[in-house]
PDB file of C-alpha atoms in Angstrom:
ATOM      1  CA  UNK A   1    -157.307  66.624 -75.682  1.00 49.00           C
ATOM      2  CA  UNK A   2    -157.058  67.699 -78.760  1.00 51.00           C
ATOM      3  CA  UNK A   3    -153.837  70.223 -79.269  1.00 55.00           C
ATOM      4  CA  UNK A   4    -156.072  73.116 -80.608  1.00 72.00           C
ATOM      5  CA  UNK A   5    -157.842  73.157 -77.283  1.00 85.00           C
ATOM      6  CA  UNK A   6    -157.333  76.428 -75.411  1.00 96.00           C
ATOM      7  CA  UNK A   7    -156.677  76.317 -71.844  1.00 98.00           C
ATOM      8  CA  UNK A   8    -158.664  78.589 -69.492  1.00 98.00           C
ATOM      9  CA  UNK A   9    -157.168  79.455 -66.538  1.00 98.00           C
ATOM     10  CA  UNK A  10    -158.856  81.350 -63.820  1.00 99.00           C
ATOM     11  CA  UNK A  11    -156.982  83.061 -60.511  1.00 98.00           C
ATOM     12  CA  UNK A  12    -158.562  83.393 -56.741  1.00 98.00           C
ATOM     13  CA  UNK A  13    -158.751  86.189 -54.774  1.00 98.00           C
ATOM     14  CA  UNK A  14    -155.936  88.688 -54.622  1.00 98.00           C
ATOM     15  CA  UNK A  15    -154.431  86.469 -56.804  1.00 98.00           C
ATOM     16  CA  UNK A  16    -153.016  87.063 -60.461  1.00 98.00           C
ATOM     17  CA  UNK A  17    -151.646  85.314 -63.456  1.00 98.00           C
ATOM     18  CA  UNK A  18    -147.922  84.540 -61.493  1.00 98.00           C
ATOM     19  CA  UNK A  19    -150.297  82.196 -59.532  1.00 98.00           C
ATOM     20  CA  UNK A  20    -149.995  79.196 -62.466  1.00 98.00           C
ATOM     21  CA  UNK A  21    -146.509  80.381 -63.915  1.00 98.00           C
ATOM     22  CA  UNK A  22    -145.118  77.038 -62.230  1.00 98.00           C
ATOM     23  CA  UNK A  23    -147.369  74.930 -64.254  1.00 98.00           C
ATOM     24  CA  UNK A  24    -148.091  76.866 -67.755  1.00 98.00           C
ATOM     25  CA  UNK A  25    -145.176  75.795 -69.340  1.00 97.00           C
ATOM     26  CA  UNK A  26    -146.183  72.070 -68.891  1.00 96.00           C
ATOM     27  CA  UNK A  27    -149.727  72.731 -70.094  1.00 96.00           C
ATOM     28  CA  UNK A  28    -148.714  74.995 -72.790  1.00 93.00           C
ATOM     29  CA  UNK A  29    -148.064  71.673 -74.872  1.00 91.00           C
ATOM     30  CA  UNK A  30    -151.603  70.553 -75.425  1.00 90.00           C
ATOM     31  CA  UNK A  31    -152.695  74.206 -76.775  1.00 93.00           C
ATOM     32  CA  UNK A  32    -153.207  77.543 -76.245  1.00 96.00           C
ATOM     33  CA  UNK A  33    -153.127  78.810 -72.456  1.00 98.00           C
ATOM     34  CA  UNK A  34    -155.003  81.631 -71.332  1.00 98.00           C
ATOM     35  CA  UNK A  35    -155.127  83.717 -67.646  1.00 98.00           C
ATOM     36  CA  UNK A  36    -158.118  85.809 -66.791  1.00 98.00           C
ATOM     37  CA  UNK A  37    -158.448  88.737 -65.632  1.00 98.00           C
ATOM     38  CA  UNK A  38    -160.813  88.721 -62.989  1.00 98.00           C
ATOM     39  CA  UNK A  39    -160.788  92.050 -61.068  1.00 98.00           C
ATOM     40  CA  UNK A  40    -162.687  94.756 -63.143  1.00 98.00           C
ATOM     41  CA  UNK A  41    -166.557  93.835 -62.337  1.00 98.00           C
ATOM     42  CA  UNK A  42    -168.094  93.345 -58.824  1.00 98.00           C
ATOM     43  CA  UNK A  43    -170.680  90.647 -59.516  1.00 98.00           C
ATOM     44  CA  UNK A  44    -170.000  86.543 -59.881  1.00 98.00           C
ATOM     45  CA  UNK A  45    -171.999  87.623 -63.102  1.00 98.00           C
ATOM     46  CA  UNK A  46    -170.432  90.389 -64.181  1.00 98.00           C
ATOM     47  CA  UNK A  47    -166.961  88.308 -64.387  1.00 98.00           C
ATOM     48  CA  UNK A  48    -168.238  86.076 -66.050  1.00 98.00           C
ATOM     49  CA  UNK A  49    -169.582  87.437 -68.877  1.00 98.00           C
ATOM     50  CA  UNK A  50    -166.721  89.334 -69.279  1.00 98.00           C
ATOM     51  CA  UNK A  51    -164.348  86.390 -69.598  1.00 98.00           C
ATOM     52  CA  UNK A  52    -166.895  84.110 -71.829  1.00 98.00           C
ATOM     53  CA  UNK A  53    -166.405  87.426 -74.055  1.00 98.00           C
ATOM     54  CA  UNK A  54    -162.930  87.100 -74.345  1.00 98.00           C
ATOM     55  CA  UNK A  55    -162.415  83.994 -74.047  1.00 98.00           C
ATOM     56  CA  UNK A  56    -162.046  81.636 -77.249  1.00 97.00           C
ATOM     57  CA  UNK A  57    -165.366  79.697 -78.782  1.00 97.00           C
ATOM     58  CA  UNK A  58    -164.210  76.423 -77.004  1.00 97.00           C
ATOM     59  CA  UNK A  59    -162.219  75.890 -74.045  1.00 97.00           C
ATOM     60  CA  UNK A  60    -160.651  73.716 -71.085  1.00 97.00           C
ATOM     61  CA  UNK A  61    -160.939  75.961 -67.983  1.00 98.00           C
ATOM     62  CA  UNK A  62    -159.793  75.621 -65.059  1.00 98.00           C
ATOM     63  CA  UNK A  63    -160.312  77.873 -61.710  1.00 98.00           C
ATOM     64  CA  UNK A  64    -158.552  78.165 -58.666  1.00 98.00           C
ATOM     65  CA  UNK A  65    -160.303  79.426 -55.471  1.00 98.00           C
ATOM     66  CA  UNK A  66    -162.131  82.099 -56.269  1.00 98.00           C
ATOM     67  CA  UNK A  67    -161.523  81.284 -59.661  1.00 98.00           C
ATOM     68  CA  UNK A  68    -163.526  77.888 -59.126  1.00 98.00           C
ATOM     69  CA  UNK A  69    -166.486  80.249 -57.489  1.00 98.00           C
ATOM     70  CA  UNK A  70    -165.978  81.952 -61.475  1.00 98.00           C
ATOM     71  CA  UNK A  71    -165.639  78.913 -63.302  1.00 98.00           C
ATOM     72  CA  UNK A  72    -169.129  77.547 -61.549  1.00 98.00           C
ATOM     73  CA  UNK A  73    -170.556  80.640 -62.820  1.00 98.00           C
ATOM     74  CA  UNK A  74    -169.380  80.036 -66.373  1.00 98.00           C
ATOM     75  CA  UNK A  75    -170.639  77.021 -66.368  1.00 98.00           C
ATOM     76  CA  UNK A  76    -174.255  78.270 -65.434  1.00 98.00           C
ATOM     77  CA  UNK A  77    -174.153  81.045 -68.456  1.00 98.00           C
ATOM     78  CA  UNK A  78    -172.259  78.717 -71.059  1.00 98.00           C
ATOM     79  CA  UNK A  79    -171.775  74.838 -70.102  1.00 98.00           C
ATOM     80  CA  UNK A  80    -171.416  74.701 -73.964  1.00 97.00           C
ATOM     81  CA  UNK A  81    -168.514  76.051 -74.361  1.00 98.00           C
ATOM     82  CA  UNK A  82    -166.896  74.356 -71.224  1.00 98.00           C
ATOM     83  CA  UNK A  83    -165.076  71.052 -72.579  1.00 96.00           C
ATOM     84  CA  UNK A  84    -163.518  70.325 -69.417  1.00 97.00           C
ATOM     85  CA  UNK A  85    -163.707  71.950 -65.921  1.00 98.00           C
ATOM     86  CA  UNK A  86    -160.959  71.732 -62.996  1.00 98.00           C
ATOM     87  CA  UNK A  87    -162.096  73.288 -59.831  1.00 98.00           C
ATOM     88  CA  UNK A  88    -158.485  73.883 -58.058  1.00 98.00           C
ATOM     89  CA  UNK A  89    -158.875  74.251 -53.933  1.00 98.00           C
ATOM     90  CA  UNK A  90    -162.285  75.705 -54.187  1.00 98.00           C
ATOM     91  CA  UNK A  91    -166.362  75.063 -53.125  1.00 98.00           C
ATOM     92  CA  UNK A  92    -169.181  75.449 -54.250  1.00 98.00           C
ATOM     93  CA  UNK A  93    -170.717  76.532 -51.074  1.00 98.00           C
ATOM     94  CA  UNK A  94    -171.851  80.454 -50.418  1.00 98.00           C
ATOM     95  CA  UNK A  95    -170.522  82.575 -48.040  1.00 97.00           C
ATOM     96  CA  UNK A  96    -171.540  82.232 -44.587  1.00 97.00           C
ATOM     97  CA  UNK A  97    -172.253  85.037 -42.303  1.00 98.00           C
ATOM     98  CA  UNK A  98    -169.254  84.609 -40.657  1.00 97.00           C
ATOM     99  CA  UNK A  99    -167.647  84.981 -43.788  1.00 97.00           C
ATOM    100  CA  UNK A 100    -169.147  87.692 -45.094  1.00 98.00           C
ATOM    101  CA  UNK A 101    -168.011  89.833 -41.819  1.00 98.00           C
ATOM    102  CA  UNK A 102    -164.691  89.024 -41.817  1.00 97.00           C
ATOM    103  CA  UNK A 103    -164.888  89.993 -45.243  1.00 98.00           C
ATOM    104  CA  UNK A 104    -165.826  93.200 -44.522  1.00 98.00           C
ATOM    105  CA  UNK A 105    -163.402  93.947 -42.298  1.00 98.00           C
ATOM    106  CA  UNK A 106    -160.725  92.846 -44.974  1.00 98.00           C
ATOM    107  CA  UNK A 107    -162.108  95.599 -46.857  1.00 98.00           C
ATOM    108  CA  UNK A 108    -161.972  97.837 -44.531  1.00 98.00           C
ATOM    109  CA  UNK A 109    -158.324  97.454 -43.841  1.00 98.00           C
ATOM    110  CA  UNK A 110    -157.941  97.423 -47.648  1.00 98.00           C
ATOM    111  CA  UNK A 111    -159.050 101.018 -47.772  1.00 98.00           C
ATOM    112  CA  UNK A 112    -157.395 102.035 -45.252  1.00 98.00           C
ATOM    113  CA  UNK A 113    -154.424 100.882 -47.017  1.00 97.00           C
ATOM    114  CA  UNK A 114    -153.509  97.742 -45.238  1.00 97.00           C
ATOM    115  CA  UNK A 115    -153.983  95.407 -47.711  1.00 96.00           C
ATOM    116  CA  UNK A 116    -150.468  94.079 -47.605  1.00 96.00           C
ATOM    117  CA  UNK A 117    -150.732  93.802 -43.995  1.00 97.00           C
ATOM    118  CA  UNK A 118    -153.649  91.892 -43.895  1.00 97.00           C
ATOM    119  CA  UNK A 119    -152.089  89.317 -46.423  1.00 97.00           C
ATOM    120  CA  UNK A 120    -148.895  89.178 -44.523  1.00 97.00           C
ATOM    121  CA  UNK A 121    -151.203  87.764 -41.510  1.00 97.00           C
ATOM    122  CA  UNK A 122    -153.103  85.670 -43.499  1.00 96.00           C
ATOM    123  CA  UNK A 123    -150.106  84.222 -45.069  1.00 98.00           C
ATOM    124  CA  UNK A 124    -149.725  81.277 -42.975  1.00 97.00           C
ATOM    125  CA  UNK A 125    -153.391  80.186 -43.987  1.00 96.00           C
ATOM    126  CA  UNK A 126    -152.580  80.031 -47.493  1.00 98.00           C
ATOM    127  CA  UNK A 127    -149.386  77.264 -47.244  1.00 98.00           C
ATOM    128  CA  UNK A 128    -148.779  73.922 -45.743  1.00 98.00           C
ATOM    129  CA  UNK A 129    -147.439  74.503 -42.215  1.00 97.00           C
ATOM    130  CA  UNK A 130    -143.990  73.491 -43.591  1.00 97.00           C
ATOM    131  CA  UNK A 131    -143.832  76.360 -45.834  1.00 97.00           C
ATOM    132  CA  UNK A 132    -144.504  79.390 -43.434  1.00 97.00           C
ATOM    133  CA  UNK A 133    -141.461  80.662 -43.882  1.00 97.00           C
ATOM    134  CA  UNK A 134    -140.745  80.444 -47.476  1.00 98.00           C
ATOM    135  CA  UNK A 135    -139.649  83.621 -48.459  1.00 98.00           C
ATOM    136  CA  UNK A 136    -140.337  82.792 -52.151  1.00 98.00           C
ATOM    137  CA  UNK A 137    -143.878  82.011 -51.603  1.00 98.00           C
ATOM    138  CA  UNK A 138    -144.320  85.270 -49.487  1.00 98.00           C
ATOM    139  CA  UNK A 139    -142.772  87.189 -51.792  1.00 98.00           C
ATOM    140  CA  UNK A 140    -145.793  85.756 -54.072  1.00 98.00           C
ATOM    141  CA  UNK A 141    -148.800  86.629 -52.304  1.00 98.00           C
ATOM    142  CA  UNK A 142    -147.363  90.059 -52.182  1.00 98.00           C
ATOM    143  CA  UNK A 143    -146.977  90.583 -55.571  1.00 98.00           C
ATOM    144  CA  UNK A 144    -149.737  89.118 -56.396  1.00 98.00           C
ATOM    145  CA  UNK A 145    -152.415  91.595 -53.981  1.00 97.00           C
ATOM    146  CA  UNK A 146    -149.974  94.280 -55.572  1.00 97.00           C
ATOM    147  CA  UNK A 147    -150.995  93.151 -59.038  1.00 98.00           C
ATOM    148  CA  UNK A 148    -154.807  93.357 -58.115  1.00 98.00           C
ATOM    149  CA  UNK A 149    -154.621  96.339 -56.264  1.00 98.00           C
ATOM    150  CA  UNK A 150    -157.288  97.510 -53.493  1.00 98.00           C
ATOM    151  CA  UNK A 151    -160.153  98.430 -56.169  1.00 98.00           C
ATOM    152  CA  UNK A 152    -159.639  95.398 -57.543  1.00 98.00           C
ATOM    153  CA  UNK A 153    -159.643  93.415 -54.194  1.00 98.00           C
ATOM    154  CA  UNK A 154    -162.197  95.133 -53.280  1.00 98.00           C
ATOM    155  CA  UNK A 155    -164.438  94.329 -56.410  1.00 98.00           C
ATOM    156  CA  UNK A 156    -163.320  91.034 -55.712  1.00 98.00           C
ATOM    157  CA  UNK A 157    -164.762  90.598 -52.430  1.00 98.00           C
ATOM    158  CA  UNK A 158    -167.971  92.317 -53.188  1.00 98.00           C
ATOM    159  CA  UNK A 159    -168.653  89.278 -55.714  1.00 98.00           C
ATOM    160  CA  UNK A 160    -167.684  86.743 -53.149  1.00 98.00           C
ATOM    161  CA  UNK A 161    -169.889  88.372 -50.688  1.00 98.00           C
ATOM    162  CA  UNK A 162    -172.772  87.821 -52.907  1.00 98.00           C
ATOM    163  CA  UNK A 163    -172.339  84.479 -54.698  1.00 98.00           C
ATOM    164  CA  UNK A 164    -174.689  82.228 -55.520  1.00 97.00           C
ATOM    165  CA  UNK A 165    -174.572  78.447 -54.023  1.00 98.00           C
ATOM    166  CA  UNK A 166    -173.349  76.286 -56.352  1.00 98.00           C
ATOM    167  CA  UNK A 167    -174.104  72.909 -54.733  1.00 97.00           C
ATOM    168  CA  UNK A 168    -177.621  72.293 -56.998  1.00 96.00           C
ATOM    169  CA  UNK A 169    -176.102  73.195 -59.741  1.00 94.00           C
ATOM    170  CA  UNK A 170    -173.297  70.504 -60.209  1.00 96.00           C
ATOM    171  CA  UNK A 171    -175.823  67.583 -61.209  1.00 94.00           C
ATOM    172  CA  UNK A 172    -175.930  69.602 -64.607  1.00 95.00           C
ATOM    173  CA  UNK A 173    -171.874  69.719 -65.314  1.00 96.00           C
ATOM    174  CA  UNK A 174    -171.503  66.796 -67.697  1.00 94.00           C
ATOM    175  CA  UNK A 175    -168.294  67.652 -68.968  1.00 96.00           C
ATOM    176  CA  UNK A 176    -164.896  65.488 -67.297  1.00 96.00           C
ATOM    177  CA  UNK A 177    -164.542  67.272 -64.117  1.00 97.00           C
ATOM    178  CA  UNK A 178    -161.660  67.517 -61.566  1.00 98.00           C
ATOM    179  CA  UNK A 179    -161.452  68.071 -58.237  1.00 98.00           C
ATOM    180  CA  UNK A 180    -158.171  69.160 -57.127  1.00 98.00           C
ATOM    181  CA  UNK A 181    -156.956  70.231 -52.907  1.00 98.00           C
ATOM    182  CA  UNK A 182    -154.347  70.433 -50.554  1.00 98.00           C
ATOM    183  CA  UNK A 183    -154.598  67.754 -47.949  1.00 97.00           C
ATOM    184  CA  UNK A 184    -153.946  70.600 -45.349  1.00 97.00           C
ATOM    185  CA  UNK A 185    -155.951  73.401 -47.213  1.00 97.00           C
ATOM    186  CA  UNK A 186    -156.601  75.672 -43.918  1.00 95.00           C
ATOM    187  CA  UNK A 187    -158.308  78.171 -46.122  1.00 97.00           C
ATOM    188  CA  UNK A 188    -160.851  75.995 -48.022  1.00 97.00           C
ATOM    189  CA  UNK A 189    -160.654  72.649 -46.377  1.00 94.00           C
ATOM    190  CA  UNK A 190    -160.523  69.405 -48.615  1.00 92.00           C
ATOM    191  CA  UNK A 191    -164.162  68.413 -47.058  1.00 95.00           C
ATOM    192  CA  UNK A 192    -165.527  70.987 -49.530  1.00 97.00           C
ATOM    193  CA  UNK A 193    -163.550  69.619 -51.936  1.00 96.00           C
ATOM    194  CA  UNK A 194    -165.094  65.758 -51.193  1.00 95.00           C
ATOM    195  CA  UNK A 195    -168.325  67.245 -51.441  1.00 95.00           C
ATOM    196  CA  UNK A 196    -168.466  68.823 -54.994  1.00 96.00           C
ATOM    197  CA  UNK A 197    -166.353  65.751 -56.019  1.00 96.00           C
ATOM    198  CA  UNK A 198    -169.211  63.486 -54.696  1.00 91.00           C
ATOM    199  CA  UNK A 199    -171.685  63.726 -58.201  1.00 80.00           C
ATOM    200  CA  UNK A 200    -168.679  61.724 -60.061  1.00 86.00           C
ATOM    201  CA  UNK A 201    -165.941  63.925 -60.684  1.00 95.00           C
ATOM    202  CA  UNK A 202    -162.574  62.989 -60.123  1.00 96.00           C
ATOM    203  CA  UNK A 203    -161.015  64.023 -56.418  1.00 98.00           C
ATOM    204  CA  UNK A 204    -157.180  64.500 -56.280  1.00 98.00           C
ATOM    205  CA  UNK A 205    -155.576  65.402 -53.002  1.00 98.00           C
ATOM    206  CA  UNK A 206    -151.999  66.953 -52.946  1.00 98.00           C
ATOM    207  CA  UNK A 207    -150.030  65.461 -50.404  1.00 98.00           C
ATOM    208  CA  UNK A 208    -148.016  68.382 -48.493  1.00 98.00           C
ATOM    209  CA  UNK A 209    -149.847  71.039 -49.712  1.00 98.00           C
ATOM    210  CA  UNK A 210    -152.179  74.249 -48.609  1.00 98.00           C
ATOM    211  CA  UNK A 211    -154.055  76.370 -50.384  1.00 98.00           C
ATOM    212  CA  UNK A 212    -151.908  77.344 -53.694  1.00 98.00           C
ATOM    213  CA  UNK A 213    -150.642  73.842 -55.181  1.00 98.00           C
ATOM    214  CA  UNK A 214    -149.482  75.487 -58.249  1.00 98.00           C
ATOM    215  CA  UNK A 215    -146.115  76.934 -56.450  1.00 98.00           C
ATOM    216  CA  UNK A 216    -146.188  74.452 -53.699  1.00 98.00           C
ATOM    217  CA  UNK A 217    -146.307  71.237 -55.531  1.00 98.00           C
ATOM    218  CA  UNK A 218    -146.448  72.101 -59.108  1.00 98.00           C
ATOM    219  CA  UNK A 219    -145.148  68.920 -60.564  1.00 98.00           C
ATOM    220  CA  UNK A 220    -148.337  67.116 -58.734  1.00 98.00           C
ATOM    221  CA  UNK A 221    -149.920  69.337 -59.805  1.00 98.00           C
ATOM    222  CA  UNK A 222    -149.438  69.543 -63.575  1.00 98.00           C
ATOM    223  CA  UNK A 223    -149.361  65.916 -63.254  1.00 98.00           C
ATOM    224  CA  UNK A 224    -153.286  65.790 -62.281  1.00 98.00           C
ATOM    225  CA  UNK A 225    -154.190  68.798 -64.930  1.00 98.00           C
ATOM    226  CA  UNK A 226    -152.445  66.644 -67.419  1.00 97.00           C
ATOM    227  CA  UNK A 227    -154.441  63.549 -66.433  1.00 96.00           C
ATOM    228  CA  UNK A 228    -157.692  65.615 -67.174  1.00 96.00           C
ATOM    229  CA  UNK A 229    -156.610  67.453 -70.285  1.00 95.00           C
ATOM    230  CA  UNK A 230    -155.890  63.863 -71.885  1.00 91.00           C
ATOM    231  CA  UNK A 231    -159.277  62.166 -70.184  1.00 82.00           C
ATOM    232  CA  UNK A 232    -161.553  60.647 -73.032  1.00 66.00           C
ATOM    233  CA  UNK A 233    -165.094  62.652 -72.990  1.00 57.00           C
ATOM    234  CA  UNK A 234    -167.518  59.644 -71.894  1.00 50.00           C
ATOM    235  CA  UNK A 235    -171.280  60.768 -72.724  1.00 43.00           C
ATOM    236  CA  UNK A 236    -173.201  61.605 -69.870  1.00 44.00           C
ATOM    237  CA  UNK A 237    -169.699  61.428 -67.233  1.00 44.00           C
ATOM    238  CA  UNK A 238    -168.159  64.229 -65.092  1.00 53.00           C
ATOM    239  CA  UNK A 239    -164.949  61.419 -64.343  1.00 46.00           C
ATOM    240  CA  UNK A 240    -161.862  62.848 -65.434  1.00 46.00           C
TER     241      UNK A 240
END
């Protein structure tokens, strides 16, 4: 990649710009590095839009979780700009009703002011079973929800709610494409993964490893976002 390449990085749900700090300062070396901010509209859309506007002409991007479900979207409104796409422990799947309802009831406790609670007992979701009680990484998601704050969270999950499915969509990306999961991803699961992976982009799956690679193994993981950033374009190719 060429060193005058920004670097697009896009956060999940509840999630903020401490989510990549493990892995910037690797990527930082091949060009500019951008988080962003994802929690002022309500609409798949909306976000979008808003972060083509700010973000440079050109760009790498990258999106984690619900920053994959962004990054789809940004490649439906400007797969021009888009040089190469990492879709971090994500799908392209919509919600399912299931889904939607216990998303609702996230909400609900998120009003109520019980958003920290409700992450605290989702916590264990979000790791490998070997970290549940890392104090660091706990200490992470907190911040993080703190960071978004309930309007945010709860824009957040309003443009979950009601995003599109990807899945007929990803014939079109022709830009080199990773795939990047946890090999225990109890949030996501890696199957999802497989699946948007299975058009010809690259799958990579963390050994020992949940749902947020970037803090639990960020030297894999810079090591397979480094891999991309230095993949030759090949006409026609989503292999990374």
């Amino acid at each position: 990649m060429d060193q005058t390449t920004p670097l697009l990085l896009v956060p999940g749900l509840a999630s903020s710009a401490r989510i990549y700090a493990p892995v910037i300062p690797a990527l930082w070396r091949f060009g500019p590095v951008m988080v962003a901010n994802h929690i002022r509209d309500d609409s798949m859309a909306a976000i979008a839009r808003r972060v083509l506007g700010e973000a440079p002409p050109r760009f790498a991007l990258a999106g984690h979780s619900m920053g994959g479900y962004i990054a789809l979207e940004i490649m439906r409104q400007a797969p021009e700009r888009v040089l190469r796409l990492a879709l971090i422990n994500t799908q392209a799947r919509p919600d399912t009703a299931e889904a939607t309802q216990r998303r609702r009831g996230l909400m609900e406790r998120a009003k109520r002011g019980e958003l920290r609670a409700a992450r605290e007992e989702m916590f264990p979701e979000l790791v490998h079973p070997s970290r549940r009680d890392d104090a660091d990484l706990r200490r992470l998601v907190h911040e993080q929800g703190d960071d978004v704050g309930v309007d945010g969270y709860l824009r957040q999950q309003t443009a979950i709610i009601a995003r599109v499915d990807s899945r007929p969509t990803l014939a079109t990306i022709k830009c080199p494409t990773l795939v990047l999961t946890g090999d225990q991803d109890n949030t996501i699961p890696n199957a999802f993964s497989k699946e948007m992976a299975d058009g010809g982009a690259k799958l990579v799956v963390l050994a020992n490893c949940g749902h947020l690679p970037q803090p639990e193994q960020p030297a894999a993981t810079v090591q397979a976002l480094t891999e991309w950033l230095q993949s030759q374009v090949v006409s026609g190719a989503r292999t990374a």
